[in-house]
Amino acid sequence: MVVEGTLLKAEDLLNMPEDGYRYELVEGELVRMTPTGGQHGTVAGRLHTFLGHFVLTNQLGEVLAAETGYKLASDPDTVRAPDVSFIAKGRLPAGQAPEGYLPFAPDLAVEVVSPSDTSQDVQAKVSEYLSAGTRLVWVMYPKTRNVVEYRPGGEARVLSEEDFLDGGDVVPGFRCRIRDLF
């Protein structure tokens, strides 16, 4: 749902009063996000647990939860909040996440598709992440129990629940059977 009006900046979004909704900013337009359901939360939570444990154990960087905003573009500003994200060690200013939005794209962005998500909206997010410098995007579809993997300059690769998510050069050594996430 787009809230029409004046174009906003990332700082405007960050300083909005709490009203019980979650928002993203797309080319300066405020977009209210529909709360997700239990299946969405379960899938995102499992991936966050598996990926977070692996990254922490191997000291590869940070895995961040939903609600973490990344400023992907300026003038007009775009701030997106993937369901799960990863930032490689050494990319965080002063070794830790800032209090405000991260001023760059994550190395890995994960979107878990909800019933309210349109194909057009999902593809827009993927394009924004990749254009901003994200090196790997996983779009997870709980209803069909598959994942579509995107990399810059490459085609989409559809993975079934029998396949493995593989972090490749983005999260070296990470592997997880997709069926374990659904």
XYZ file of C-alpha atoms in Angstrom, residues 43-123:
81
model
C 10.397 -19.756 7.423
C 12.232 -16.469 8.048
C 12.982 -17.500 11.632
C 14.421 -20.868 10.648
C 16.670 -19.361 8.005
C 17.787 -16.651 10.425
C 18.607 -19.324 13.025
C 20.575 -21.592 10.661
C 22.376 -18.765 8.860
C 22.982 -16.767 12.035
C 24.521 -19.713 13.861
C 26.790 -20.498 10.918
C 27.904 -16.878 10.448
C 28.500 -16.355 14.174
C 30.409 -19.622 14.591
C 32.629 -18.841 11.603
C 32.954 -15.109 12.346
C 31.886 -14.157 8.825
C 29.947 -10.996 9.660
C 26.429 -10.257 10.856
C 22.992 -11.704 10.115
C 20.284 -9.126 10.632
C 16.585 -9.706 11.236
C 13.558 -8.222 9.513
C 12.902 -4.568 10.262
C 16.562 -3.694 9.509
C 16.508 -0.869 6.991
C 19.024 -0.483 4.174
C 19.214 2.762 2.239
C 19.554 1.455 -1.311
C 19.196 4.711 -3.248
C 19.168 8.479 -2.743
C 17.263 11.372 -4.306
C 14.674 9.953 -4.250
C 15.452 7.700 -1.313
C 14.697 3.989 -1.180
C 14.880 2.097 2.114
C 14.132 -1.622 2.105
C 13.978 -4.091 4.995
C 14.598 -7.691 3.879
C 13.236 -10.533 5.994
C 16.777 -11.781 6.649
C 20.064 -10.224 5.564
C 23.805 -10.752 5.865
C 26.678 -8.285 5.892
C 30.222 -9.605 5.492
C 32.791 -8.937 8.194
C 34.582 -5.643 7.725
C 31.716 -3.880 5.916
C 30.093 -2.468 9.051
C 31.349 0.969 10.056
C 33.347 0.697 13.295
C 32.648 -3.049 13.308
C 28.998 -2.704 14.312
C 25.670 -1.709 12.794
C 24.824 2.000 13.061
C 21.799 3.196 14.960
C 20.096 4.426 11.780
C 19.638 2.714 8.447
C 22.590 0.974 6.919
C 23.926 3.246 4.149
C 24.573 0.386 1.720
C 23.035 -2.821 0.392
C 23.431 -6.130 2.243
C 25.652 -8.829 0.752
C 22.714 -11.249 1.003
C 19.053 -10.218 1.044
C 16.272 -12.721 1.703
C 12.603 -12.115 1.024
C 9.967 -14.595 2.182
C 6.928 -14.162 -0.046
C 3.624 -13.539 1.749
C 0.141 -14.013 0.294
C -0.188 -10.216 0.016
C 3.011 -9.846 -2.071
C 2.575 -9.384 -5.803
C 5.035 -10.793 -8.320
C 5.716 -7.249 -9.506
C 6.577 -6.065 -5.978
C 8.903 -9.020 -5.364
C 10.725 -8.481 -8.670
